[in-house]
Amino acid sequence: MMDMRDIQMVDLKSQYNEIKTEVDQSIQSVIESAAFINGPEVKSFQTELEKYLNVKHVIPCANGTDALQVAMMALGLKPGDEVITTTFTFVATAEIIALLGLVPVLVDVDPNSFLIDTDAVEKAITKNTKAIIPVHLFGQCANMELIMEIADKHGLKVVEDAAQSIGSDFKFSDGRTAKSGTIGSFGCTSFFPSKNLGCYGDGGALFTNDDALAEKARMIVNHGMKVRYYHDEIGVNSRLDSIQAAVLRVKLRQLDKYNKARKNAANFYDSAFAEIEEVVKTPFRMKNSSHVFHQYTLRIMNGKRDELQSFLTEHNIPAMIYYPVPLHQQKAYRDERYQDGAFPIAEQLSKEVLSLPMHTELDEKQLDFITQKILEFVKK
Ligand SMILES: Cc1ncc(COP(=O)(O)O)c(C=O)c1O
């Protein structure tokens, strides 16, 4: 395989080579303007993303974790309030709940989609519940129609963790569609470099259609002030750098193309694994959401997930386990409410899942090599 590019989980370097001229010019112009914080690039990116998402307000901030925290703060949640979320997610989702003195109430996921189990959400509601954070894990939307119905029935707020799903569409039963993150009180996303829309450092944003919440979040990300040095809210310092906004403006123009490239790679994987479907379960596609394949995550059903990962590593194919330990089994989040076995599906998934290389620059030669190696391992 002399003439094949090295296979990476995410190949940001090859992606950069395709947009180098535009990105370099964009960054250079920020440096020359010296408007590094809250400059015009940030405002332009905000407006362009609002248009792309068809949402009234985008509030850029420093990273996706902050976006979730600011959403909780803007909603006025108080210590002791319970927030329901999934145990099968990246830690940031529960981290901000715990950090603000709120109570994380974890629930299990659906075994096919890996998304929050809506029946479990409803069962977990108590008189102290104030909010639900569904996570659109791996690029597919949780069932927002049901979640909004449950939330409305019980007077709860919904904050969508859309860190992995930017660009995916949720389809309601009446045929209406909405971009992920634009349905709840807030949607929160991350522009971490490896995300579907990633910058060259940290970045994040909140989305909302609520004017009052937008105003509050915009103040909170900037030390709680609207007028300089007049602080009406307790805030944080969480702003998107102008240089990152400049990169994001270029990449936003490519986002649909990027998501399409991910989908093509996913389709290639799907067809290659059709003949070994007993052992390798390919990602389930929800009917009511498009999939932007932030991750392409298999379930390895023969108990040999770790051996397969080692075999792939030997052949210079990276493959990652997202996530090896559900939140309720993490040291920092251990809680007497949740013993081992509390969430059997997430626990099972953590032993079976394996995410394959997924990015915008995977070519057929690489995909062929990856899939051939997996077929070889499974059939031997
Ligand atoms: C599901 C989820 N939520 C939140 C975050 C936090 O985003 P960030 O790393 O930008 O803080 C991430 C990504 O890292 C994520 O995958």
Short mmCIF file of C-alpha atoms and ligand atoms in Angstrom, two decimals:
data_model
loop_
_atom_site.label_atom_id
_atom_site.label_comp_id
_atom_site.label_asym_id
_atom_site.label_seq_id
_atom_site.Cartn_x
_atom_site.Cartn_y
_atom_site.Cartn_z
CA MET A 1 0.00 0.00 0.00
CA MET A 2 2.85 2.30 -0.94
CA ASP A 3 0.74 5.04 -2.47
CA MET A 4 -1.99 5.24 0.16
CA ARG A 5 -2.13 8.22 2.52
CA ASP A 6 -1.84 7.29 6.20
CA ILE A 7 -5.24 6.55 7.63
CA GLN A 8 -6.31 8.81 10.48
CA MET A 9 -9.42 9.02 12.65
CA VAL A 10 -9.75 12.62 11.47
CA ASP A 11 -7.49 14.03 8.75
CA LEU A 12 -7.49 17.77 9.36
CA LYS A 13 -4.27 18.35 7.50
CA SER A 14 -5.56 17.04 4.18
CA GLN A 15 -8.77 19.00 4.71
CA TYR A 16 -6.77 22.18 5.34
CA ASN A 17 -4.79 21.67 2.14
CA GLU A 18 -8.05 21.95 0.18
CA ILE A 19 -9.05 25.30 1.72
CA LYS A 20 -5.60 26.68 2.56
CA THR A 21 -5.74 29.84 0.45
CA GLU A 22 -9.09 30.98 1.83
CA VAL A 23 -8.26 30.08 5.44
CA ASP A 24 -4.86 31.75 5.34
CA GLN A 25 -6.32 34.95 3.89
CA SER A 26 -9.11 34.93 6.43
CA ILE A 27 -6.76 34.52 9.40
CA GLN A 28 -4.35 37.10 7.99
CA SER A 29 -7.08 39.69 7.72
CA VAL A 30 -7.98 39.26 11.39
CA ILE A 31 -4.35 39.73 12.38
CA GLU A 32 -4.13 42.87 10.27
CA SER A 33 -7.36 44.25 11.72
CA ALA A 34 -6.18 43.49 15.28
CA ALA A 35 -9.85 42.95 16.23
CA PHE A 36 -9.13 39.75 18.11
CA ILE A 37 -12.04 39.70 20.55
CA ASN A 38 -15.67 40.23 19.49
CA GLY A 39 -14.49 41.56 16.14
CA PRO A 40 -16.53 41.77 12.95
CA GLU A 41 -15.55 38.21 11.95
CA VAL A 42 -17.40 36.85 14.99
CA LYS A 43 -20.50 38.85 14.14
CA SER A 44 -20.40 37.77 10.48
CA PHE A 45 -19.97 34.12 11.45
CA GLN A 46 -22.87 34.45 13.87
CA THR A 47 -25.16 35.84 11.17
CA GLU A 48 -24.09 33.23 8.62
CA LEU A 49 -24.67 30.39 11.06
CA GLU A 50 -28.10 31.81 12.02
CA LYS A 51 -29.01 31.72 8.35
CA TYR A 52 -27.65 28.21 7.82
CA LEU A 53 -29.52 26.85 10.84
CA ASN A 54 -32.64 28.93 10.26
CA VAL A 55 -32.54 30.00 13.90
CA LYS A 56 -33.10 33.48 15.33
CA HIS A 57 -30.02 33.65 17.53
CA VAL A 58 -26.56 32.16 17.57
CA ILE A 59 -24.43 33.10 20.58
CA PRO A 60 -20.79 32.21 19.93
CA CYS A 61 -18.70 31.20 22.95
CA ALA A 62 -15.37 29.64 23.84
CA ASN A 63 -16.24 25.91 23.64
CA GLY A 64 -19.10 23.44 23.72
CA THR A 65 -18.81 22.75 27.43
CA ASP A 66 -19.23 26.46 28.17
CA ALA A 67 -22.20 26.58 25.80
CA LEU A 68 -23.97 23.96 27.94
CA GLN A 69 -23.02 25.73 31.15
CA VAL A 70 -24.20 29.11 29.88
CA ALA A 71 -27.50 27.54 28.77
CA MET A 72 -28.10 26.18 32.29
CA MET A 73 -27.20 29.59 33.78
CA ALA A 74 -29.42 31.52 31.37
CA LEU A 75 -32.34 29.22 32.21
CA GLY A 76 -31.87 30.20 35.85
CA LEU A 77 -31.41 26.66 37.16
CA LYS A 78 -30.57 26.57 40.86
CA PRO A 79 -28.54 24.16 43.02
CA GLY A 80 -30.61 21.07 43.75
CA ASP A 81 -32.58 21.25 40.51
CA GLU A 82 -32.55 17.93 38.69
CA VAL A 83 -31.44 17.67 35.08
CA ILE A 84 -32.03 14.46 33.14
CA THR A 85 -29.47 13.31 30.61
CA THR A 86 -27.95 10.17 29.14
CA THR A 87 -25.25 8.08 30.78
CA PHE A 88 -23.79 7.29 27.35
CA THR A 89 -22.20 10.56 26.28
CA PHE A 90 -19.05 12.63 26.50
CA VAL A 91 -18.50 13.79 30.06
CA ALA A 92 -19.08 17.50 29.35
CA THR A 93 -22.85 16.99 29.33
CA ALA A 94 -22.94 15.88 32.97
CA GLU A 95 -19.91 17.92 34.04
CA ILE A 96 -21.66 21.25 33.76
CA ILE A 97 -24.71 19.94 35.61
CA ALA A 98 -22.54 18.83 38.53
CA LEU A 99 -20.37 21.93 38.41
CA LEU A 100 -23.37 24.24 38.86
CA GLY A 101 -24.57 22.23 41.88
CA LEU A 102 -27.48 20.82 39.89
CA VAL A 103 -28.28 17.12 40.20
CA PRO A 104 -27.48 14.96 37.17
CA VAL A 105 -30.18 12.33 36.74
CA LEU A 106 -28.88 9.74 34.31
CA VAL A 107 -30.90 7.44 32.09
CA ASP A 108 -30.11 4.62 29.70
CA VAL A 109 -30.08 4.70 25.91
CA ASP A 110 -31.73 2.92 23.03
CA PRO A 111 -29.53 -0.04 21.99
CA ASN A 112 -29.89 0.62 18.27
CA SER A 113 -29.44 4.35 18.01
CA PHE A 114 -27.36 4.91 21.19
CA LEU A 115 -29.67 7.90 21.83
CA ILE A 116 -31.44 8.78 25.09
CA ASP A 117 -34.32 6.43 25.92
CA THR A 118 -37.41 8.65 25.97
CA ASP A 119 -39.46 6.23 28.13
CA ALA A 120 -36.67 6.31 30.70
CA VAL A 121 -36.67 10.11 30.60
CA GLU A 122 -40.33 10.26 31.49
CA LYS A 123 -39.90 7.73 34.31
CA ALA A 124 -37.01 9.74 35.79
CA ILE A 125 -39.06 12.93 36.21
CA THR A 126 -39.66 14.06 39.82
CA LYS A 127 -41.00 17.27 41.34
CA ASN A 128 -37.42 18.63 41.32
CA THR A 129 -36.79 18.02 37.63
CA LYS A 130 -36.23 21.24 35.72
CA ALA A 131 -34.55 20.29 32.46
CA ILE A 132 -33.65 17.56 30.01
CA ILE A 133 -30.43 17.46 27.98
CA PRO A 134 -30.80 15.07 25.06
CA VAL A 135 -27.50 14.40 23.30
CA HIS A 136 -27.57 14.01 19.53
CA LEU A 137 -24.84 11.43 19.78
CA PHE A 138 -22.56 10.57 16.84
CA GLY A 139 -24.50 12.85 14.45
CA GLN A 140 -28.13 11.80 14.71
CA CYS A 141 -30.92 13.66 16.52
CA ALA A 142 -32.61 12.21 19.58
CA ASN A 143 -36.38 11.98 19.25
CA MET A 144 -37.01 15.70 19.75
CA GLU A 145 -40.72 15.47 19.02
CA LEU A 146 -41.28 13.09 21.93
CA ILE A 147 -38.83 14.91 24.18
CA MET A 148 -40.55 18.26 23.59
CA GLU A 149 -43.93 16.62 24.28
CA ILE A 150 -42.66 15.20 27.57
CA ALA A 151 -41.05 18.53 28.47
CA ASP A 152 -44.21 20.52 27.71
CA LYS A 153 -46.35 18.10 29.70
CA HIS A 154 -44.14 18.49 32.77
CA GLY A 155 -43.09 22.14 32.35
CA LEU A 156 -39.41 21.34 31.72
CA LYS A 157 -36.72 23.08 29.69
CA VAL A 158 -34.86 21.25 26.96
CA VAL A 159 -31.23 21.96 26.10
CA GLU A 160 -30.01 20.02 23.08
CA ASP A 161 -26.41 18.89 23.15
CA ALA A 162 -25.71 19.26 19.45
CA ALA A 163 -21.92 19.10 19.75
CA GLN A 164 -21.81 16.10 17.42
CA SER A 165 -24.75 16.81 15.13
CA ILE A 166 -24.35 20.16 13.42
CA GLY A 167 -26.18 20.17 10.11
CA SER A 168 -28.42 17.19 10.80
CA ASP A 169 -32.16 17.64 10.27
CA PHE A 170 -34.90 16.44 12.56
CA LYS A 171 -38.16 15.55 10.86
CA PHE A 172 -41.43 15.96 12.78
CA SER A 173 -44.37 13.67 12.11
CA ASP A 174 -46.17 16.47 10.24
CA GLY A 175 -43.26 16.63 7.77
CA ARG A 176 -41.74 19.84 9.17
CA THR A 177 -37.95 19.76 9.56
CA ALA A 178 -35.59 21.70 11.81
CA LYS A 179 -31.83 21.69 12.15
CA SER A 180 -30.50 19.90 15.21
CA GLY A 181 -30.09 22.26 18.13
CA THR A 182 -32.86 24.64 17.05
CA ILE A 183 -35.82 22.88 18.67
CA GLY A 184 -35.28 23.11 22.45
CA SER A 185 -34.91 26.26 24.58
CA PHE A 186 -31.25 26.13 23.64
CA GLY A 187 -29.05 24.06 21.38
CA CYS A 188 -25.37 23.90 22.20
CA THR A 189 -22.53 22.98 19.90
CA SER A 190 -18.78 22.62 19.87
CA PHE A 191 -16.31 23.71 17.22
CA PHE A 192 -13.53 21.49 18.60
CA PRO A 193 -11.21 20.79 15.63
CA SER A 194 -12.45 17.24 15.00
CA LYS A 195 -16.13 18.20 15.02
CA ASN A 196 -18.12 18.29 11.76
CA LEU A 197 -17.72 22.07 11.83
CA GLY A 198 -14.41 22.46 13.62
CA CYS A 199 -12.10 25.43 14.07
CA TYR A 200 -8.35 25.44 14.75
CA GLY A 201 -8.59 25.58 18.53
CA ASP A 202 -11.54 25.67 20.91
CA GLY A 203 -14.90 27.17 20.03
CA GLY A 204 -18.60 26.72 20.65
CA ALA A 205 -22.03 28.31 20.34
CA LEU A 206 -25.55 28.36 21.70
CA PHE A 207 -28.62 28.54 19.47
CA THR A 208 -32.07 29.75 20.48
CA ASN A 209 -35.26 31.15 18.98
CA ASP A 210 -36.11 32.92 22.26
CA ASP A 211 -35.15 36.64 22.26
CA ALA A 212 -35.00 36.99 26.05
CA LEU A 213 -32.89 33.85 26.52
CA ALA A 214 -30.57 34.98 23.72
CA GLU A 215 -30.04 38.34 25.37
CA LYS A 216 -29.29 36.70 28.69
CA ALA A 217 -26.87 34.15 27.21
CA ARG A 218 -25.10 36.89 25.25
CA MET A 219 -24.57 38.78 28.50
CA ILE A 220 -23.44 35.72 30.45
CA VAL A 221 -20.72 34.78 27.94
CA ASN A 222 -19.26 38.26 28.37
CA HIS A 223 -19.07 38.73 32.16
CA GLY A 224 -22.79 39.39 32.49
CA MET A 225 -22.64 42.77 30.82
CA LYS A 226 -24.56 44.46 28.05
CA VAL A 227 -23.06 47.88 28.64
CA ARG A 228 -19.32 47.76 29.26
CA TYR A 229 -18.42 47.55 32.97
CA TYR A 230 -22.07 47.34 34.05
CA HIS A 231 -22.70 43.78 35.19
CA ASP A 232 -26.36 42.80 35.35
CA GLU A 233 -25.81 39.04 35.59
CA ILE A 234 -23.15 36.81 37.05
CA GLY A 235 -21.33 35.78 33.94
CA VAL A 236 -18.26 34.02 32.67
CA ASN A 237 -15.51 34.83 30.18
CA SER A 238 -16.44 32.66 27.23
CA ARG A 239 -15.97 34.29 23.87
CA LEU A 240 -15.16 32.88 20.45
CA ASP A 241 -11.83 34.24 19.16
CA SER A 242 -12.02 36.26 15.96
CA ILE A 243 -9.35 34.05 14.39
CA GLN A 244 -11.48 30.98 15.06
CA ALA A 245 -14.53 32.75 13.64
CA ALA A 246 -12.52 33.51 10.50
CA VAL A 247 -11.71 29.81 10.07
CA LEU A 248 -15.31 28.81 10.80
CA ARG A 249 -16.68 31.22 8.16
CA VAL A 250 -14.65 29.41 5.51
CA LYS A 251 -15.58 25.97 6.79
CA LEU A 252 -19.29 26.74 7.23
CA ARG A 253 -19.45 27.26 3.46
CA GLN A 254 -18.19 23.68 3.09
CA LEU A 255 -20.32 22.10 5.82
CA ASP A 256 -22.96 20.46 3.63
CA LYS A 257 -20.25 19.14 1.33
CA TYR A 258 -18.32 17.85 4.33
CA ASN A 259 -21.37 16.12 5.78
CA LYS A 260 -22.06 14.55 2.40
CA ALA A 261 -18.50 13.21 2.23
CA ARG A 262 -19.00 11.64 5.68
CA LYS A 263 -22.25 10.09 4.54
CA ASN A 264 -20.61 8.65 1.43
CA ALA A 265 -17.91 7.07 3.59
CA ALA A 266 -20.62 5.67 5.90
CA ASN A 267 -22.47 4.19 2.91
CA PHE A 268 -19.26 2.55 1.73
CA TYR A 269 -18.73 1.00 5.17
CA ASP A 270 -22.38 -0.12 5.36
CA SER A 271 -22.28 -2.02 2.09
CA ALA A 272 -18.90 -3.60 2.80
CA PHE A 273 -20.13 -4.97 6.14
CA ALA A 274 -23.46 -6.28 4.86
CA GLU A 275 -22.05 -9.79 4.49
CA ILE A 276 -20.84 -9.91 8.12
CA GLU A 277 -23.88 -8.30 9.71
CA GLU A 278 -24.15 -11.03 12.36
CA VAL A 279 -20.85 -9.91 13.84
CA VAL A 280 -20.58 -6.27 12.84
CA LYS A 281 -23.66 -4.16 13.43
CA THR A 282 -23.57 -1.01 11.33
CA PRO A 283 -25.05 2.27 12.61
CA PHE A 284 -28.82 2.30 12.80
CA ARG A 285 -30.40 5.11 10.77
CA MET A 286 -33.28 6.89 12.47
CA LYS A 287 -36.33 7.62 10.31
CA ASN A 288 -36.88 11.05 11.83
CA SER A 289 -33.33 12.36 11.62
CA SER A 290 -30.65 12.66 9.03
CA HIS A 291 -27.22 11.41 10.10
CA VAL A 292 -24.12 13.58 9.75
CA PHE A 293 -21.80 10.79 10.95
CA HIS A 294 -19.69 12.63 13.43
CA GLN A 295 -18.74 9.07 14.28
CA TYR A 296 -19.27 5.85 12.39
CA THR A 297 -19.75 3.48 15.28
CA LEU A 298 -20.05 -0.27 14.95
CA ARG A 299 -21.22 -2.79 17.52
CA ILE A 300 -18.95 -5.82 17.51
CA MET A 301 -21.20 -8.69 18.54
CA ASN A 302 -18.73 -11.60 18.88
CA GLY A 303 -17.03 -10.38 22.06
CA LYS A 304 -13.81 -9.60 20.16
CA ARG A 305 -14.03 -5.82 19.98
CA ASP A 306 -10.70 -5.24 21.74
CA GLU A 307 -8.95 -7.86 19.61
CA LEU A 308 -10.30 -6.25 16.47
CA GLN A 309 -9.07 -2.85 17.63
CA SER A 310 -5.56 -4.27 18.24
CA PHE A 311 -5.61 -6.03 14.87
CA LEU A 312 -6.51 -2.76 13.14
CA THR A 313 -3.79 -0.89 15.05
CA GLU A 314 -1.25 -3.46 13.83
CA HIS A 315 -2.28 -2.51 10.31
CA ASN A 316 -2.05 1.22 11.01
CA ILE A 317 -5.79 1.68 11.07
CA PRO A 318 -6.90 3.78 14.02
CA ALA A 319 -10.21 2.88 15.67
CA MET A 320 -11.55 4.39 18.87
CA ILE A 321 -13.91 3.43 21.65
CA TYR A 322 -16.52 6.11 22.24
CA TYR A 323 -17.19 5.64 25.12
CA PRO A 324 -15.39 2.98 27.15
CA VAL A 325 -17.11 3.81 30.46
CA PRO A 326 -20.66 5.19 30.84
CA LEU A 327 -20.93 8.23 33.10
CA HIS A 328 -22.51 6.39 36.04
CA GLN A 329 -19.43 4.15 36.23
CA GLN A 330 -16.91 7.00 36.05
CA LYS A 331 -15.01 7.65 39.26
CA ALA A 332 -16.01 11.31 39.45
CA TYR A 333 -19.69 10.56 38.88
CA ARG A 334 -20.11 7.42 41.01
CA ASP A 335 -23.28 7.77 42.99
CA GLU A 336 -25.10 5.40 45.31
CA ARG A 337 -28.21 5.82 43.15
CA TYR A 338 -26.48 4.04 40.29
CA GLN A 339 -24.85 0.68 40.96
CA ASP A 340 -23.20 -1.40 38.25
CA GLY A 341 -26.01 -2.84 36.18
CA ALA A 342 -28.18 0.27 36.64
CA PHE A 343 -28.04 1.04 32.91
CA PRO A 344 -27.48 -2.32 31.23
CA ILE A 345 -27.68 -1.08 27.66
CA ALA A 346 -25.03 1.61 28.04
CA GLU A 347 -22.86 -0.85 29.95
CA GLN A 348 -23.19 -3.41 27.17
CA LEU A 349 -22.54 -0.83 24.46
CA SER A 350 -19.37 0.32 26.18
CA LYS A 351 -18.02 -3.22 25.64
CA GLU A 352 -19.16 -3.51 22.01
CA VAL A 353 -18.72 -0.14 20.31
CA LEU A 354 -15.90 0.67 17.94
CA SER A 355 -15.69 3.86 15.91
CA LEU A 356 -13.90 3.71 12.58
CA PRO A 357 -11.98 6.50 10.83
CA MET A 358 -14.52 9.10 9.74
CA HIS A 359 -13.70 12.40 8.11
CA THR A 360 -14.10 14.40 4.94
CA GLU A 361 -10.96 13.24 3.17
CA LEU A 362 -11.30 9.43 3.31
CA ASP A 363 -10.77 8.06 -0.17
CA GLU A 364 -11.87 4.81 -1.70
CA LYS A 365 -8.46 3.22 -1.41
CA GLN A 366 -8.40 3.88 2.33
CA LEU A 367 -11.99 2.74 2.81
CA ASP A 368 -11.29 -0.39 0.85
CA PHE A 369 -8.24 -1.18 2.97
CA ILE A 370 -10.10 -0.60 6.25
CA THR A 371 -13.09 -2.70 5.26
CA GLN A 372 -10.95 -5.52 3.80
CA LYS A 373 -9.00 -5.76 7.04
CA ILE A 374 -12.18 -5.93 9.10
CA LEU A 375 -13.63 -8.61 6.82
CA GLU A 376 -10.36 -10.53 7.09
CA PHE A 377 -10.47 -10.40 10.91
CA VAL A 378 -14.08 -11.43 11.16
CA LYS A 379 -13.82 -14.28 8.67
CA LYS A 380 -10.61 -15.85 9.95
C1 LIG B 1 -21.57 15.35 23.23
C2 LIG B 1 -20.60 16.44 23.56
N1 LIG B 1 -20.98 17.41 24.41
C3 LIG B 1 -20.16 18.42 24.72
C4 LIG B 1 -18.89 18.52 24.20
C5 LIG B 1 -18.00 19.60 24.67
O1 LIG B 1 -17.46 20.42 23.69
P1 LIG B 1 -16.05 21.13 23.90
O2 LIG B 1 -14.98 20.10 23.78
O3 LIG B 1 -16.01 22.14 22.80
O4 LIG B 1 -16.06 21.77 25.24
C6 LIG B 1 -18.46 17.55 23.27
C7 LIG B 1 -17.17 17.58 22.59
O5 LIG B 1 -16.09 17.59 23.00
C8 LIG B 1 -19.33 16.47 22.97
O6 LIG B 1 -18.96 15.50 22.12
#
